[in-house]
Coordinates of C-alpha atoms and ligand atoms in Angstrom, one line a residue:
E287 CA 43.3 -3.6 53.6
M288 CA 40.6 -6.1 52.7
Q289 CA 40.4 -9.1 50.4
V290 CA 37.7 -8.7 47.7
Q291 CA 36.5 -10.9 44.8
R292 CA 36.0 -9.5 41.4
V293 CA 35.1 -10.8 37.9
V294 CA 37.3 -9.9 34.9
L295 CA 36.8 -10.6 31.2
N296 CA 38.8 -13.7 30.4
S297 CA 38.2 -13.9 26.7
R298 CA 35.8 -12.6 24.0
P299 CA 33.2 -15.0 22.5
G300 CA 33.7 -13.4 19.0
K301 CA 31.0 -11.5 17.2
N302 CA 29.3 -14.8 16.2
G303 CA 28.4 -17.3 18.8
A304 CA 26.9 -17.6 22.3
P305 CA 28.9 -16.4 25.3
V306 CA 30.1 -19.1 27.7
P307 CA 30.9 -18.8 31.4
E308 CA 34.6 -19.3 30.6
N309 CA 34.6 -15.8 29.0
F310 CA 34.7 -14.6 32.6
R311 CA 37.2 -15.2 35.4
L312 CA 37.0 -14.8 39.2
E313 CA 39.9 -13.2 40.9
E314 CA 40.8 -12.2 44.5
I315 CA 42.5 -8.9 45.0
T316 CA 43.6 -6.7 47.9
L317 CA 41.7 -3.5 48.3
A318 CA 43.4 -0.6 50.1
P319 CA 40.5 1.5 51.0
D320 CA 42.3 4.8 51.7
L321 CA 39.7 7.1 50.2
K322 CA 40.7 10.2 48.3
D323 CA 38.5 13.3 48.3
G324 CA 35.2 12.6 46.5
E325 CA 35.5 8.8 46.8
V326 CA 33.4 6.3 48.7
L327 CA 33.8 2.6 49.7
V328 CA 30.7 0.6 48.7
R329 CA 29.6 -2.9 49.5
T330 CA 27.8 -4.6 46.6
L331 CA 24.3 -6.0 47.3
Y332 CA 23.0 -6.9 43.9
L333 CA 24.3 -6.9 40.4
S334 CA 22.4 -7.0 37.1
V335 CA 23.2 -9.0 33.9
D336 CA 21.5 -7.6 30.8
P337 CA 21.4 -8.4 27.0
Y338 CA 23.3 -5.3 26.0
M339 CA 26.4 -6.7 27.8
R340 CA 26.7 -9.2 24.9
C341 CA 27.7 -6.2 22.8
R342 CA 30.3 -5.1 25.4
M343 CA 32.0 -8.5 25.0
N344 CA 33.0 -7.5 21.5
E345 CA 36.0 -5.3 20.8
D346 CA 33.6 -3.1 18.7
T347 CA 30.3 -2.8 20.5
G348 CA 28.4 -1.4 17.5
A349 CA 26.7 1.2 19.6
D350 CA 28.2 4.6 20.5
Y351 CA 26.8 4.6 24.0
L352 CA 28.4 1.2 24.9
T353 CA 32.1 0.9 25.7
P354 CA 33.7 -2.5 25.2
W355 CA 34.8 -4.5 28.3
Q356 CA 38.6 -5.0 28.3
I357 CA 40.4 -8.3 28.6
S358 CA 41.6 -9.0 32.2
K359 CA 39.9 -5.8 33.5
C360 CA 37.0 -5.8 35.9
V361 CA 33.6 -6.1 34.2
D362 CA 30.9 -3.5 35.1
G363 CA 27.2 -2.9 34.7
G364 CA 24.1 -2.1 36.7
G365 CA 24.5 -2.5 40.5
V366 CA 23.1 -1.5 43.8
G367 CA 24.9 -1.4 47.1
V368 CA 25.4 0.4 50.4
I369 CA 28.0 3.0 51.4
D370 CA 30.5 1.6 53.9
S371 CA 32.5 4.8 54.3
S372 CA 32.6 8.1 52.5
R373 CA 34.8 11.1 51.6
C374 CA 32.1 12.6 49.4
N375 CA 29.8 15.2 50.7
N376 CA 26.7 13.7 48.9
F377 CA 26.9 10.3 50.6
A378 CA 27.0 9.0 54.2
A379 CA 27.6 5.5 55.5
G380 CA 24.4 3.4 55.2
D381 CA 23.1 5.2 52.1
V382 CA 21.7 2.9 49.3
V383 CA 23.2 3.8 45.9
I384 CA 23.0 2.6 42.3
S385 CA 25.2 2.9 39.2
F386 CA 25.2 1.9 35.6
N387 CA 28.9 1.2 35.9
W388 CA 29.1 -0.8 39.1
P389 CA 32.2 -3.0 39.1
W390 CA 31.6 -6.8 39.4
Q391 CA 33.4 -6.7 42.7
T392 CA 32.2 -7.5 46.3
H393 CA 33.4 -4.2 47.6
A394 CA 34.8 -1.3 45.6
V395 CA 36.2 2.2 45.8
M396 CA 34.0 4.4 43.6
T397 CA 33.8 8.1 42.7
G398 CA 30.7 9.8 44.1
S399 CA 29.8 11.3 40.7
D400 CA 29.3 7.7 39.4
L401 CA 26.6 7.0 42.0
Q402 CA 23.0 7.9 42.5
K403 CA 21.4 7.8 46.0
V404 CA 18.0 6.0 46.0
D405 CA 15.1 5.8 48.5
P406 CA 14.5 2.2 49.7
Q407 CA 10.9 3.1 50.4
L408 CA 10.2 3.2 46.6
V409 CA 10.7 -0.5 46.5
D410 CA 9.4 -1.5 50.0
G411 CA 13.0 -2.6 50.8
H412 CA 13.3 -5.0 47.8
L413 CA 16.5 -3.3 46.8
S414 CA 17.1 -5.6 43.7
Y415 CA 14.0 -3.9 42.1
F416 CA 16.2 -0.8 41.5
L417 CA 17.9 -3.0 38.8
G418 CA 14.7 -4.1 37.3
A419 CA 11.1 -3.0 37.7
V420 CA 11.9 0.3 39.5
G421 CA 15.1 0.7 37.4
I422 CA 16.2 0.7 33.8
T423 CA 14.0 -2.3 32.7
G424 CA 10.8 -0.9 34.2
L425 CA 11.6 2.5 32.7
T426 CA 12.2 0.9 29.3
A427 CA 8.8 -0.8 29.4
L428 CA 6.9 2.3 30.6
L429 CA 8.6 4.9 28.5
G430 CA 8.9 2.7 25.5
I431 CA 5.1 2.2 25.6
R432 CA 4.3 5.8 26.3
E433 CA 6.7 7.2 23.7
K434 CA 6.2 4.7 20.9
G435 CA 3.2 2.6 21.6
H436 CA 0.3 5.0 21.0
I437 CA -2.1 3.0 23.1
T438 CA -5.5 4.7 23.3
K439 CA -7.9 3.8 26.1
G440 CA -11.3 2.7 24.8
A441 CA -9.9 1.8 21.4
N442 CA -9.9 -1.9 22.1
H443 CA -6.2 -2.3 21.2
T444 CA -4.5 -5.6 21.1
M445 CA -0.9 -5.7 22.2
V446 CA 1.7 -8.4 21.6
V447 CA 4.9 -8.7 23.6
S448 CA 7.9 -10.9 22.6
G449 CA 10.4 -11.9 25.3
A450 CA 7.2 -11.6 27.4
A451 CA 8.4 -13.4 30.5
G452 CA 11.7 -11.4 30.7
A453 CA 12.5 -8.3 32.7
C454 CA 11.2 -5.7 30.2
G455 CA 8.5 -7.9 28.6
S456 CA 6.9 -9.0 31.9
I457 CA 6.4 -5.3 32.9
A458 CA 5.5 -4.1 29.4
G459 CA 2.6 -6.5 29.2
Q460 CA 1.2 -5.5 32.5
I461 CA 1.5 -1.8 31.6
G462 CA -0.2 -2.5 28.3
R463 CA -3.2 -3.8 30.2
L464 CA -3.2 -1.0 32.7
D465 CA -3.0 1.6 29.9
G466 CA -6.1 0.1 28.4
C467 CA -5.4 -2.7 25.9
V468 CA -8.2 -5.2 25.8
R469 CA -5.9 -8.0 25.0
V470 CA -2.2 -8.6 25.8
V471 CA -0.6 -11.7 24.2
G472 CA 2.9 -12.8 25.3
I473 CA 5.4 -14.9 23.3
C474 CA 8.1 -16.7 25.3
G475 CA 10.3 -19.8 25.4
S476 CA 8.8 -22.3 27.9
D477 CA 5.5 -23.6 29.2
Q478 CA 6.5 -22.6 32.7
K479 CA 6.9 -19.0 31.4
C480 CA 3.6 -19.1 29.6
K481 CA 1.8 -20.3 32.8
A482 CA 3.5 -17.5 34.8
I483 CA 2.6 -14.6 32.5
V484 CA -1.0 -15.7 32.2
E485 CA -1.8 -16.9 35.7
D486 CA 0.4 -14.5 37.7
L487 CA 0.7 -11.4 35.5
G488 CA -2.7 -11.4 33.8
F489 CA -1.7 -11.7 30.1
S490 CA -4.7 -12.9 28.0
T491 CA -2.8 -15.6 26.2
A492 CA 0.8 -16.9 26.0
I493 CA 2.5 -18.6 23.1
N494 CA 5.5 -20.9 23.6
Y495 CA 7.5 -20.2 20.4
H496 CA 9.6 -23.4 20.8
L497 CA 6.6 -25.7 20.8
E498 CA 3.8 -23.9 19.0
D499 CA 3.3 -22.5 15.6
V500 CA 3.5 -18.7 16.2
P501 CA 1.4 -17.5 13.2
T502 CA -1.4 -20.0 13.9
K503 CA -1.5 -19.1 17.6
L504 CA -1.4 -15.4 16.9
K505 CA -4.4 -15.8 14.5
E506 CA -6.4 -17.5 17.2
S507 CA -5.5 -15.2 20.0
C508 CA -5.6 -11.9 18.1
P509 CA -8.9 -12.1 16.1
D510 CA -8.9 -8.3 15.6
G511 CA -5.3 -8.1 14.5
I512 CA -2.4 -6.4 16.4
D513 CA -2.3 -2.7 17.2
V514 CA 0.9 -2.5 19.4
Y515 CA 3.9 -4.8 19.3
F516 CA 6.5 -4.5 22.1
D517 CA 9.5 -6.2 20.4
N518 CA 12.3 -7.5 22.5
V519 CA 13.6 -10.2 20.2
G520 CA 13.4 -9.5 16.5
G521 CA 14.1 -12.3 13.9
A522 CA 11.4 -14.9 12.8
I523 CA 9.1 -14.2 15.8
S524 CA 8.9 -10.5 14.9
D525 CA 8.3 -11.3 11.2
A526 CA 5.4 -13.5 12.2
V527 CA 3.9 -10.7 14.5
I528 CA 4.4 -7.9 11.9
A529 CA 2.6 -10.0 9.3
Q530 CA -0.6 -9.8 11.4
M531 CA -0.4 -6.1 12.4
N532 CA -3.2 -3.7 11.5
N533 CA -2.9 -0.6 9.3
G534 CA -1.5 2.3 11.2
S535 CA -0.2 0.2 14.1
H536 CA 2.9 0.7 16.1
I537 CA 6.1 -1.3 17.0
I538 CA 8.1 -0.4 20.1
L539 CA 11.6 -1.4 18.9
C540 CA 13.0 -2.2 22.3
G541 CA 15.6 -4.9 21.5
Q542 CA 16.5 -7.7 19.1
I543 CA 18.1 -10.3 21.4
S544 CA 17.7 -13.1 18.8
Q545 CA 20.4 -11.4 16.8
Y546 CA 22.9 -10.5 19.5
N547 CA 25.1 -13.5 18.9
K548 CA 25.5 -12.6 15.2
D549 CA 27.8 -10.2 13.5
V550 CA 25.0 -7.8 12.3
P551 CA 24.5 -4.1 13.0
Y552 CA 21.9 -2.8 15.5
P553 CA 19.1 -2.7 14.6
P554 CA 19.6 -5.7 12.3
P555 CA 18.2 -5.5 8.7
L556 CA 14.7 -6.8 8.1
S557 CA 13.7 -9.2 5.4
E558 CA 12.3 -7.7 2.2
E559 CA 8.8 -9.1 2.9
T560 CA 8.7 -7.6 6.4
Q561 CA 9.9 -4.2 5.1
K562 CA 7.1 -4.3 2.5
N563 CA 4.6 -5.2 5.3
L564 CA 5.7 -2.2 7.3
Q565 CA 5.4 0.2 4.3
S566 CA 2.1 -1.0 2.9
K567 CA 0.4 -1.0 6.2
N568 CA 2.0 2.3 7.4
I569 CA 3.3 0.6 10.6
T570 CA 5.7 2.8 12.7
R571 CA 8.9 1.1 13.9
E572 CA 11.2 3.8 15.5
R573 CA 14.3 2.8 17.5
F574 CA 13.8 3.3 21.2
T575 CA 16.7 3.9 23.6
V576 CA 15.6 4.5 27.2
L577 CA 18.8 6.6 28.0
N578 CA 17.4 9.3 25.7
Y579 CA 14.4 9.9 27.9
M580 CA 16.0 10.2 31.3
S581 CA 14.4 13.6 31.9
K582 CA 11.2 11.6 32.4
A583 CA 12.7 9.0 34.7
D584 CA 11.8 10.4 38.1
A585 CA 8.1 10.7 37.3
A586 CA 8.1 7.3 35.6
L587 CA 9.9 5.6 38.6
C588 CA 7.2 7.0 40.9
E589 CA 4.5 5.6 38.7
L590 CA 6.1 2.2 38.6
S591 CA 6.7 2.2 42.4
Q592 CA 3.1 3.0 43.1
W593 CA 1.8 0.3 40.8
I594 CA 4.1 -2.3 42.4
K595 CA 3.2 -1.2 46.0
S596 CA -0.5 -1.4 45.2
G597 CA -0.1 -4.9 43.7
R598 CA -1.3 -3.8 40.2
I599 CA 2.1 -4.7 38.8
K600 CA 3.7 -8.0 39.9
V601 CA 7.5 -8.3 39.8
L602 CA 9.1 -11.6 38.8
E603 CA 12.8 -12.2 39.5
T604 CA 15.3 -15.0 39.1
V605 CA 17.9 -14.6 41.8
V606 CA 21.3 -16.4 41.9
N607 CA 23.7 -16.1 44.8
G608 CA 27.4 -15.3 44.7
I609 CA 29.7 -13.2 42.6
E610 CA 31.3 -16.5 41.4
N611 CA 28.1 -17.1 39.4
M612 CA 28.0 -13.9 37.4
G613 CA 29.2 -15.5 34.2
D614 CA 26.8 -18.4 34.5
A615 CA 23.9 -16.1 35.2
F616 CA 24.7 -13.9 32.2
C617 CA 25.0 -16.8 29.8
S618 CA 21.9 -18.5 31.3
M619 CA 19.8 -15.2 30.8
M620 CA 21.0 -15.0 27.2
K621 CA 19.5 -18.5 26.6
G622 CA 16.2 -17.9 28.4
G623 CA 17.2 -19.4 31.9
N624 CA 15.4 -16.5 33.7
I625 CA 11.8 -15.7 34.5
G626 CA 11.6 -12.0 35.1
K627 CA 14.7 -10.0 35.9
Q628 CA 17.9 -12.0 36.3
I629 CA 19.6 -10.8 39.5
I630 CA 22.8 -11.8 41.3
K631 CA 22.8 -11.4 45.0
I632 CA 26.3 -10.5 46.2
S633 CA 25.8 -9.8 49.9
H634 CA 23.1 -9.2 52.5
Ligands
NDP1053 N1 15.9 0.0 24.1 C1 16.4 0.0 25.3 O1 16.6 1.1 25.9 C2 16.5 -1.2 26.1 C3 16.4 -2.4 25.4 N2 16.5 -3.6 26.1 C4 16.3 -4.8 25.3 O2 15.1 -5.4 25.8 C5 15.2 -6.8 25.6 C6 14.9 -7.6 26.9 O3 15.9 -7.3 27.8 P1 15.7 -7.8 29.3 O4 14.3 -7.7 29.7 O5 16.8 -7.2 30.1 O6 16.1 -9.4 29.2 P2 15.2 -10.6 29.5 O7 14.9 -10.7 31.0 O8 14.0 -10.6 28.6 O9 16.1 -11.8 29.2 C7 16.4 -12.2 27.8 C8 15.4 -13.1 27.3 O10 15.5 -13.2 25.9 C9 14.9 -14.4 25.4 N3 15.7 -14.9 24.2 C10 17.0 -15.2 24.2 N4 17.3 -15.6 22.9 C11 16.2 -15.5 22.2 C12 15.8 -15.9 20.8 N5 16.8 -16.3 20.0 N6 14.6 -15.7 20.4 C13 13.6 -15.2 21.3 N7 13.9 -14.9 22.6 C14 15.1 -15.1 23.0 C15 14.9 -15.4 26.6 O11 13.6 -15.7 26.9 P3 12.8 -16.9 26.2 O12 12.8 -18.1 27.1 O13 11.5 -16.4 26.0 O14 13.5 -17.2 24.9 C16 15.6 -14.6 27.7 O15 15.0 -14.9 28.9 C17 16.5 -7.1 25.0 O16 16.4 -7.1 23.6 C18 17.3 -5.8 25.4 O17 18.4 -5.6 24.5 C19 16.7 -3.6 27.4 C20 16.9 -2.5 28.2 C21 16.8 -1.2 27.5
LIG1054 C1 23.3 -2.5 20.8 C2 22.5 -3.6 21.2 C3 21.6 -3.5 22.4 C4 20.4 -2.5 22.1 C5 19.3 -2.5 23.1 C6 19.7 -2.5 24.5 O1 19.7 -3.5 25.2 C7 20.1 -1.2 25.1 C8 20.4 -1.1 26.3 C9 20.8 0.2 27.0 C10 21.5 -0.1 28.3 C11 22.8 0.6 28.3 C12 23.5 0.5 29.6 C13 24.5 1.2 30.1 C14 25.3 2.2 29.3 C15 26.7 2.4 29.9 C16 27.5 1.2 29.6 C17 28.9 1.6 29.2 O2 29.4 1.4 28.1 O3 29.6 2.2 30.1 C18 20.5 0.3 29.3 O4 20.9 0.5 30.5 C19 19.8 1.5 28.7 C20 19.6 1.0 27.3 O5 19.3 2.0 26.4

């Protein structure tokens, strides 16, 4: 028997309104690790908090691939850990494994079929990268750009990224440059973030949407208009970007975080003016869901790994320690408290 800590859903924020740390509760439980056939005991190393989790806090998530979290039940999401003991043929003690449905728990008994073994060499031992740059967020950036971005080398494309200092955005901007855009402009929420994406990640320009006039700054920084827009946020920022997009340009509809605390469907409806802009300029805006492209994941993860190992892509992370801080870290990320991927370190 062992004492473990876990996080359960304490209350729902309601469809309208920001989540608060009190929506989560820490508990201590006793784990009896007698494994059944096919089960493993895992020790949690890192957990991920992600914007889609806001939808899982609602009774009705609004997306068929997302199940709601249940009150007083253990919360789950992306996680990475190590096998302590195994009764599953595919795993041995010491293996590093990941899952989309990792319980927010310091140790857990899991079914082998819910886990995927990963090679620590892919991330040079930075195991948290499996939750970000060499995981779902990196894949979202790379496959989103390749499937929906239509970047052409030599065509002098200008790319704009919203949520540019976040997990997906920070990688997307760097890939835009590597794939041949001549200009990559990032929009994000603080001067510290603006400085980081320009000085550390090589964005051409950064716009702080809290302090600066986005249309004016876009005009200045995109003199040839906008050819590719990697949209993480939606709302007024996206309306301003779309107003300056070129004929026949492309939007990668990655996410709409500015609308997640509102009771609207996904993707949220556009204003009439923005819809008209899309139609009259023949701009594509197809919904992108990375889970629909997982057949391309292995090759894409190799590409991301090589870019990171060679230093051509830099990885930014905001790491918080301790399972007791899961709720704080999630709510902070939803308000822009993170630079790069928000990670919670659970154990060494
Ligand atoms: N389509 C897909 O398959 C996937 C989509 N996504 C989507 O990608 C987006 C980014 O996710 P991820 O990289 O994990 O998260 P981030 O690391 O980007 O964190 C979220 C960021 O959103 C920004 N933000 C919060 N509220 C607002 C607002 N009202 N207006 C503008 N920006 C806001 C904050 O940065 P700031 O300080 O700049 O405001 C915050 O740091 C999300 O929309 C998510 O849903 C993610 C994974 C897969
Ligand atoms: C519906 C609003 C959010 C849309 C954009 C977004 O952020 C999508 C994210 C998904 C996310 C799904 C993760 C796990 C699915 C299993 C969870 C469960 O219900 O058991 C990501 O990991 C892939 C994106 O497509």
